[in-house]
Amino acid sequence: MGKAARCAGLDAFFKPRGCAVIGASRDPQKAGHQILRNILDAGFTGGVYPVNPNESEIAGVRCHRSLDEVDGIVELVVISTPSHLVDGVIADLSRRMERVGDVRAVITAAAGFGETGTAEGRNRQDALVGCCRRWGIRQMGPNCVGIIDNVNRLDTTFIMGTRRKPGGISFVSQSGALGAWLVESWSSQPEPAALGKFISLGNMADVEMIEVIEYLGQDADTRVIGLYVEGHPQARSLVEVAGRVARRKPVVVLKVGRTEQGSAAAHSHTGSLAGSDRVYDGAFRQYGILRAGTVEEFSDMLQTFNSAGLPDGNRVFLVTQAGGPGIYCADTLSSFREVEFARIAASTKEALVKALPPFASVCRPEGHADITAAATIEQHCFAVEAVMRDPGVDAVILVTVPTLYLPPPALASALVETLRRLKAEGIEKPFLPVLLSGDWVKEGRMTLERNGVLTFETPDRAARAMAALIRYNNILGRDERGRGSGPVEVRAL
Amino acid sequence: MGKAARCAGLDAFFKPRGCAVIGASRDPQKAGHQILRNILDAGFTGGVYPVNPNESEIAGVRCHRSLDEVDGIVELVVISTPSHLVDGVIADLSRRMERVGDVRAVITAAAGFGETGTAEGRNRQDALVGCCRRWGIRQMGPNCVGIIDNVNRLDTTFIMGTRRKPGGISFVSQSGALGAWLVESWSSQPEPAALGKFISLGNMADVEMIEVIEYLGQDADTRVIGLYVEGHPQARSLVEVAGRVARRKPVVVLKVGRTEQGSAAAHSHTGSLAGSDRVYDGAFRQYGILRAGTVEEFSDMLQTFNSAGLPDGNRVFLVTQAGGPGIYCADTLSSFREVEFARIAASTKEALVKALPPFASVCRPEGHADITAAATIEQHCFAVEAVMRDPGVDAVILVTVPTLYLPPPALASALVETLRRLKAEGIEKPFLPVLLSGDWVKEGRMTLERNGVLTFETPDRAARAMAALIRYNNILGRDERGRGSGPVEVRAL
């Protein structure tokens, strides 16, 4: 089967006309219960068919004794029955394919297959995949958490009670637990991350990572791709495909197995021979794939690429109302050699000095303005607007610890208004605001994010995200000021 | 005045018999309002005296026209009036000292003094400090956020609505904004950090960092000291004193100005000539002062030193129920050369293999057990108990992404029970659990923390905290296995 055809086959996972859950359960502590709940809660628009021979109804939905008995169209089947019952499932699936022939995709959530390393597990996996292949069905897993498509309102996972916010982030994970962790964490942010698709690959017995990357590269809903990687048998092909996609949209990778210990643990976990991390690392750089060092960096990069546009250059201006946190941010920013601190025009400096509180410190050093804790909401907005308008500035970070006279929601609304005004005049530059601290600023951050302005937990996280935007610019060779373009820069990253 | 005497003078900041707020206000957007609120909310047991000539009562408390008019004992005075009114405050304070003479400490929250760099500001500061010196009063600030002492139930800051949990962490900050940010963030955790004292130094016109470190070194309530540092005129003396204290209790420093840009910004902010960061860094290592690279690391180190005991050695065992997050943790752990992965006894291995789910991966590699997502609560506890009991293990990390059949609060309670049983037998080793993910585990984390077991946000944060425990062990030269003892190791850190 050609690559295009294989990719096309993946559509059925995200846009099936009907979905059955084999092993649906009444027991809320079972995956077969939560999967059904999530399909219903996400507002899936096709038919939903729980299958369990011992129940007549689950969660208010009529239950079927077998897949074969389902009347409606079933394009996607989620298997949640224990692996030792797989023969029965295969027989049921085969009967349906002979009679109706509508199933196009299977997601196997159950564990106990190839990942066990036993002959029994491998045989079960081979039998299941063999059946799917025979009928031209694509199979995800086994031993996977499932998939989420918030744009198409489908959630076949058993992750508990997430808050959904459709968006351009697609996240592919080689570990179910790591996938579930991040999806759940993103949902616990003040405002959930804009997750489009989540794909838990599990054992990759059929659908594997490379074709998923290819698929997401072509997917119009996907603006940025995040990959959690332990290792891949075709590592070379993986980076080549991801690198090709990365010329169109950012590909961010979180790869573990950096160390001997981690690499040995990865081998036990997914059986993947991680290979030398340095080889992967070099390949990522060479092919323009962005590597995140931590989950926080991974999360921030995905969210930033999804919500902020790319800057026209690497000249960053930092506006801070908070001395210490501003210095902390400056330290992180200047640890990235791709970042330059912006030099603003004398007229901008003058305007700032005039409008800001008397003891504000403007451009000492260049690219840095401490507007002091005395700054009002108006002065925050004035400073942001002035530097955004300055032609010497490509992107702006704002750090603020709102005081008593700066109610965070009011500050947030005023900033949104300022950005809106600038946008109406055609001035759009990456603007990464950091509203500190904790619960005190939660509502303010939500206000900004609901208006499309991503906010950050800490100043250094914003600084790292900013550096990633500039690094990706260099990868694309689109720095308009003529520096750092093309593949040579990519190799030198 | 000798060091001991100077230090002794600081007591009045934390245990005053009565407290007045000059510039107390009815306006909730003013610091003078929030300071009074915080003093009342924290449950201060001494007399509370708002001073404002234009009000008769604020927040249900009788207001006084002047400090001099207050009938009760006033040992601590908080000044929140604008700096241009400082002459009036000085006159009022002097009258009271002549007549009653009870004030021992002044906290000046107001800004507009020496930090402005103007002659006017410096003169105001000199006048205020001069008056205090004349009467033997210690002065904190000006331009500071205030102090918190959760053990003595005093909070003179204007930080909004924090949740209080008294404990052994003392935190000294050279930046008010950074201080407020961290205090607020710690209060926004699932369970607040165990903050004992918070001291915002402001301009350090009288009380400065070194004597505060000395004071906290002697303070029985303080188990660990955290310092946010931009720079200090007596840098050498600072590290010497902090290093001396660090032989008794851990001193953790977050120092900014790492880069030229950050250092220039620090100079503008507190006027501190940061000096070369490499010199500071070398001195911290030499004197056994732990340096945190990020605020997260700073926060985690303070909380870990407060709640966990020190391990007897550097042999760490990692129990993970989650493949990917476990590998991620192993990677971070093994990036610290002071950490060794524990080799457990053959009998422990056998017991684990027997009790854990069939496809658990035990000691592949050594020091690592993946108990798999199939692990029950009992199997979690069994694994933790087995490795805690093994004499080849000095400390344990647990990583888990609780599944549907592992309700986090139930898992947490069972773990608490296990630890309690071990403790009753005299087995106490650092145990750092990571319950992932987000809101799903919030209640579980609270259960553990309310029982004295600190939890972590991410696996790598636990790994870093673990490494810090071991590093501090090396500083003290108390590794019982005879390695890495004494000052040589300290220098080599």
JSON list of N, CA and C in Angstrom, two decimals, chain B residues 300-337:
[
{"chain": "B", "resi": 300, "resn": "ASP", "atom": "N", "xyz": [10.98, 23.47, 45.18]},
{"chain": "B", "resi": 300, "resn": "ASP", "atom": "CA", "xyz": [11.00, 22.04, 45.51]},
{"chain": "B", "resi": 300, "resn": "ASP", "atom": "C", "xyz": [12.07, 21.73, 46.54]},
{"chain": "B", "resi": 301, "resn": "MET", "atom": "N", "xyz": [13.23, 22.36, 46.41]},
{"chain": "B", "resi": 301, "resn": "MET", "atom": "CA", "xyz": [14.31, 22.10, 47.36]},
{"chain": "B", "resi": 301, "resn": "MET", "atom": "C", "xyz": [13.89, 22.55, 48.76]},
{"chain": "B", "resi": 302, "resn": "LEU", "atom": "N", "xyz": [13.30, 23.73, 48.86]},
{"chain": "B", "resi": 302, "resn": "LEU", "atom": "CA", "xyz": [12.88, 24.21, 50.18]},
{"chain": "B", "resi": 302, "resn": "LEU", "atom": "C", "xyz": [11.86, 23.25, 50.80]},
{"chain": "B", "resi": 303, "resn": "GLN", "atom": "N", "xyz": [10.90, 22.85, 50.00]},
{"chain": "B", "resi": 303, "resn": "GLN", "atom": "CA", "xyz": [9.84, 21.99, 50.54]},
{"chain": "B", "resi": 303, "resn": "GLN", "atom": "C", "xyz": [10.36, 20.60, 50.88]},
{"chain": "B", "resi": 304, "resn": "THR", "atom": "N", "xyz": [11.30, 20.12, 50.07]},
{"chain": "B", "resi": 304, "resn": "THR", "atom": "CA", "xyz": [11.83, 18.78, 50.32]},
{"chain": "B", "resi": 304, "resn": "THR", "atom": "C", "xyz": [12.68, 18.76, 51.58]},
{"chain": "B", "resi": 305, "resn": "PHE", "atom": "N", "xyz": [13.55, 19.74, 51.71]},
{"chain": "B", "resi": 305, "resn": "PHE", "atom": "CA", "xyz": [14.38, 19.79, 52.92]},
{"chain": "B", "resi": 305, "resn": "PHE", "atom": "C", "xyz": [13.51, 19.97, 54.16]},
{"chain": "B", "resi": 306, "resn": "ASN", "atom": "N", "xyz": [12.40, 20.67, 54.02]},
{"chain": "B", "resi": 306, "resn": "ASN", "atom": "CA", "xyz": [11.53, 20.86, 55.17]},
{"chain": "B", "resi": 306, "resn": "ASN", "atom": "C", "xyz": [10.83, 19.58, 55.58]},
{"chain": "B", "resi": 307, "resn": "SER", "atom": "N", "xyz": [10.42, 18.77, 54.59]},
{"chain": "B", "resi": 307, "resn": "SER", "atom": "CA", "xyz": [9.55, 17.65, 54.94]},
{"chain": "B", "resi": 307, "resn": "SER", "atom": "C", "xyz": [10.24, 16.29, 54.95]},
{"chain": "B", "resi": 308, "resn": "ALA", "atom": "N", "xyz": [11.27, 16.12, 54.12]},
{"chain": "B", "resi": 308, "resn": "ALA", "atom": "CA", "xyz": [11.91, 14.80, 54.08]},
{"chain": "B", "resi": 308, "resn": "ALA", "atom": "C", "xyz": [13.19, 14.81, 54.91]},
{"chain": "B", "resi": 309, "resn": "GLY", "atom": "N", "xyz": [13.49, 13.71, 55.54]},
{"chain": "B", "resi": 309, "resn": "GLY", "atom": "CA", "xyz": [14.78, 13.59, 56.22]},
{"chain": "B", "resi": 309, "resn": "GLY", "atom": "C", "xyz": [15.86, 13.38, 55.18]},
{"chain": "B", "resi": 310, "resn": "LEU", "atom": "N", "xyz": [17.09, 13.41, 55.62]},
{"chain": "B", "resi": 310, "resn": "LEU", "atom": "CA", "xyz": [18.19, 13.14, 54.68]},
{"chain": "B", "resi": 310, "resn": "LEU", "atom": "C", "xyz": [18.38, 11.63, 54.55]},
{"chain": "B", "resi": 311, "resn": "PRO", "atom": "N", "xyz": [18.76, 11.18, 53.37]},
{"chain": "B", "resi": 311, "resn": "PRO", "atom": "CA", "xyz": [19.00, 9.75, 53.18]},
{"chain": "B", "resi": 311, "resn": "PRO", "atom": "C", "xyz": [20.35, 9.36, 53.83]},
{"chain": "B", "resi": 312, "resn": "ASP", "atom": "N", "xyz": [20.52, 8.08, 54.07]},
{"chain": "B", "resi": 312, "resn": "ASP", "atom": "CA", "xyz": [21.80, 7.63, 54.63]},
{"chain": "B", "resi": 312, "resn": "ASP", "atom": "C", "xyz": [22.87, 7.46, 53.56]},
{"chain": "B", "resi": 313, "resn": "GLY", "atom": "N", "xyz": [22.48, 7.54, 52.32]},
{"chain": "B", "resi": 313, "resn": "GLY", "atom": "CA", "xyz": [23.44, 7.40, 51.23]},
{"chain": "B", "resi": 313, "resn": "GLY", "atom": "C", "xyz": [22.80, 7.89, 49.94]},
{"chain": "B", "resi": 314, "resn": "ASN", "atom": "N", "xyz": [23.40, 7.51, 48.84]},
{"chain": "B", "resi": 314, "resn": "ASN", "atom": "CA", "xyz": [22.97, 8.09, 47.55]},
{"chain": "B", "resi": 314, "resn": "ASN", "atom": "C", "xyz": [22.28, 7.07, 46.65]},
{"chain": "B", "resi": 315, "resn": "ARG", "atom": "N", "xyz": [21.87, 5.92, 47.21]},
{"chain": "B", "resi": 315, "resn": "ARG", "atom": "CA", "xyz": [21.32, 4.85, 46.37]},
{"chain": "B", "resi": 315, "resn": "ARG", "atom": "C", "xyz": [19.80, 4.96, 46.28]},
{"chain": "B", "resi": 316, "resn": "VAL", "atom": "N", "xyz": [19.34, 5.37, 45.12]},
{"chain": "B", "resi": 316, "resn": "VAL", "atom": "CA", "xyz": [17.93, 5.67, 44.91]},
{"chain": "B", "resi": 316, "resn": "VAL", "atom": "C", "xyz": [17.25, 4.55, 44.12]},
{"chain": "B", "resi": 317, "resn": "PHE", "atom": "N", "xyz": [16.06, 4.21, 44.54]},
{"chain": "B", "resi": 317, "resn": "PHE", "atom": "CA", "xyz": [15.26, 3.24, 43.78]},
{"chain": "B", "resi": 317, "resn": "PHE", "atom": "C", "xyz": [14.02, 3.96, 43.24]},
{"chain": "B", "resi": 318, "resn": "LEU", "atom": "N", "xyz": [13.72, 3.69, 41.96]},
{"chain": "B", "resi": 318, "resn": "LEU", "atom": "CA", "xyz": [12.59, 4.33, 41.30]},
{"chain": "B", "resi": 318, "resn": "LEU", "atom": "C", "xyz": [11.51, 3.29, 41.02]},
{"chain": "B", "resi": 319, "resn": "VAL", "atom": "N", "xyz": [10.36, 3.47, 41.66]},
{"chain": "B", "resi": 319, "resn": "VAL", "atom": "CA", "xyz": [9.20, 2.62, 41.38]},
{"chain": "B", "resi": 319, "resn": "VAL", "atom": "C", "xyz": [8.27, 3.42, 40.48]},
{"chain": "B", "resi": 320, "resn": "THR", "atom": "N", "xyz": [7.92, 2.87, 39.33]},
{"chain": "B", "resi": 320, "resn": "THR", "atom": "CA", "xyz": [7.00, 3.59, 38.45]},
{"chain": "B", "resi": 320, "resn": "THR", "atom": "C", "xyz": [5.88, 2.69, 37.97]},
{"chain": "B", "resi": 321, "resn": "GLN", "atom": "N", "xyz": [4.69, 3.27, 37.97]},
{"chain": "B", "resi": 321, "resn": "GLN", "atom": "CA", "xyz": [3.54, 2.54, 37.43]},
{"chain": "B", "resi": 321, "resn": "GLN", "atom": "C", "xyz": [3.33, 2.99, 35.99]},
{"chain": "B", "resi": 322, "resn": "ALA", "atom": "N", "xyz": [4.08, 4.00, 35.57]},
{"chain": "B", "resi": 322, "resn": "ALA", "atom": "CA", "xyz": [3.85, 4.65, 34.28]},
{"chain": "B", "resi": 322, "resn": "ALA", "atom": "C", "xyz": [5.15, 4.60, 33.48]},
{"chain": "B", "resi": 323, "resn": "GLY", "atom": "N", "xyz": [5.13, 3.85, 32.38]},
{"chain": "B", "resi": 323, "resn": "GLY", "atom": "CA", "xyz": [6.34, 3.64, 31.60]},
{"chain": "B", "resi": 323, "resn": "GLY", "atom": "C", "xyz": [7.07, 4.92, 31.22]},
{"chain": "B", "resi": 324, "resn": "GLY", "atom": "N", "xyz": [6.45, 5.73, 30.36]},
{"chain": "B", "resi": 324, "resn": "GLY", "atom": "CA", "xyz": [7.09, 6.94, 29.86]},
{"chain": "B", "resi": 324, "resn": "GLY", "atom": "C", "xyz": [7.53, 7.89, 30.95]},
{"chain": "B", "resi": 325, "resn": "PRO", "atom": "N", "xyz": [6.61, 8.28, 31.85]},
{"chain": "B", "resi": 325, "resn": "PRO", "atom": "CA", "xyz": [7.02, 9.19, 32.93]},
{"chain": "B", "resi": 325, "resn": "PRO", "atom": "C", "xyz": [8.14, 8.62, 33.79]},
{"chain": "B", "resi": 326, "resn": "GLY", "atom": "N", "xyz": [8.20, 7.29, 33.92]},
{"chain": "B", "resi": 326, "resn": "GLY", "atom": "CA", "xyz": [9.28, 6.67, 34.68]},
{"chain": "B", "resi": 326, "resn": "GLY", "atom": "C", "xyz": [10.62, 6.83, 33.98]},
{"chain": "B", "resi": 327, "resn": "ILE", "atom": "N", "xyz": [10.62, 6.65, 32.66]},
{"chain": "B", "resi": 327, "resn": "ILE", "atom": "CA", "xyz": [11.86, 6.80, 31.89]},
{"chain": "B", "resi": 327, "resn": "ILE", "atom": "C", "xyz": [12.33, 8.25, 31.96]},
{"chain": "B", "resi": 328, "resn": "TYR", "atom": "N", "xyz": [11.38, 9.14, 31.84]},
{"chain": "B", "resi": 328, "resn": "TYR", "atom": "CA", "xyz": [11.66, 10.58, 31.93]},
{"chain": "B", "resi": 328, "resn": "TYR", "atom": "C", "xyz": [12.32, 10.89, 33.28]},
{"chain": "B", "resi": 329, "resn": "CYS", "atom": "N", "xyz": [11.83, 10.27, 34.33]},
{"chain": "B", "resi": 329, "resn": "CYS", "atom": "CA", "xyz": [12.38, 10.47, 35.67]},
{"chain": "B", "resi": 329, "resn": "CYS", "atom": "C", "xyz": [13.79, 9.87, 35.75]},
{"chain": "B", "resi": 330, "resn": "ALA", "atom": "N", "xyz": [13.96, 8.68, 35.20]},
{"chain": "B", "resi": 330, "resn": "ALA", "atom": "CA", "xyz": [15.26, 8.00, 35.24]},
{"chain": "B", "resi": 330, "resn": "ALA", "atom": "C", "xyz": [16.32, 8.83, 34.52]},
{"chain": "B", "resi": 331, "resn": "ASP", "atom": "N", "xyz": [15.91, 9.41, 33.38]},
{"chain": "B", "resi": 331, "resn": "ASP", "atom": "CA", "xyz": [16.83, 10.28, 32.63]},
{"chain": "B", "resi": 331, "resn": "ASP", "atom": "C", "xyz": [17.33, 11.43, 33.50]},
{"chain": "B", "resi": 332, "resn": "THR", "atom": "N", "xyz": [16.41, 12.09, 34.18]},
{"chain": "B", "resi": 332, "resn": "THR", "atom": "CA", "xyz": [16.80, 13.23, 35.01]},
{"chain": "B", "resi": 332, "resn": "THR", "atom": "C", "xyz": [17.66, 12.78, 36.18]},
{"chain": "B", "resi": 333, "resn": "LEU", "atom": "N", "xyz": [17.21, 11.72, 36.85]},
{"chain": "B", "resi": 333, "resn": "LEU", "atom": "CA", "xyz": [17.97, 11.21, 38.01]},
{"chain": "B", "resi": 333, "resn": "LEU", "atom": "C", "xyz": [19.40, 10.89, 37.63]},
{"chain": "B", "resi": 334, "resn": "SER", "atom": "N", "xyz": [19.57, 10.21, 36.49]},
{"chain": "B", "resi": 334, "resn": "SER", "atom": "CA", "xyz": [20.92, 9.76, 36.19]},
{"chain": "B", "resi": 334, "resn": "SER", "atom": "C", "xyz": [21.76, 10.86, 35.56]},
{"chain": "B", "resi": 335, "resn": "SER", "atom": "N", "xyz": [21.16, 12.03, 35.36]},
{"chain": "B", "resi": 335, "resn": "SER", "atom": "CA", "xyz": [21.98, 13.16, 34.90]},
{"chain": "B", "resi": 335, "resn": "SER", "atom": "C", "xyz": [22.76, 13.78, 36.07]},
{"chain": "B", "resi": 336, "resn": "PHE", "atom": "N", "xyz": [22.45, 13.35, 37.29]},
{"chain": "B", "resi": 336, "resn": "PHE", "atom": "CA", "xyz": [23.19, 13.84, 38.47]},
{"chain": "B", "resi": 336, "resn": "PHE", "atom": "C", "xyz": [24.21, 12.79, 38.87]},
{"chain": "B", "resi": 337, "resn": "ARG", "atom": "N", "xyz": [25.47, 13.16, 38.81]},
{"chain": "B", "resi": 337, "resn": "ARG", "atom": "CA", "xyz": [26.46, 12.13, 39.08]},
{"chain": "B", "resi": 337, "resn": "ARG", "atom": "C", "xyz": [26.51, 11.74, 40.55]}
]
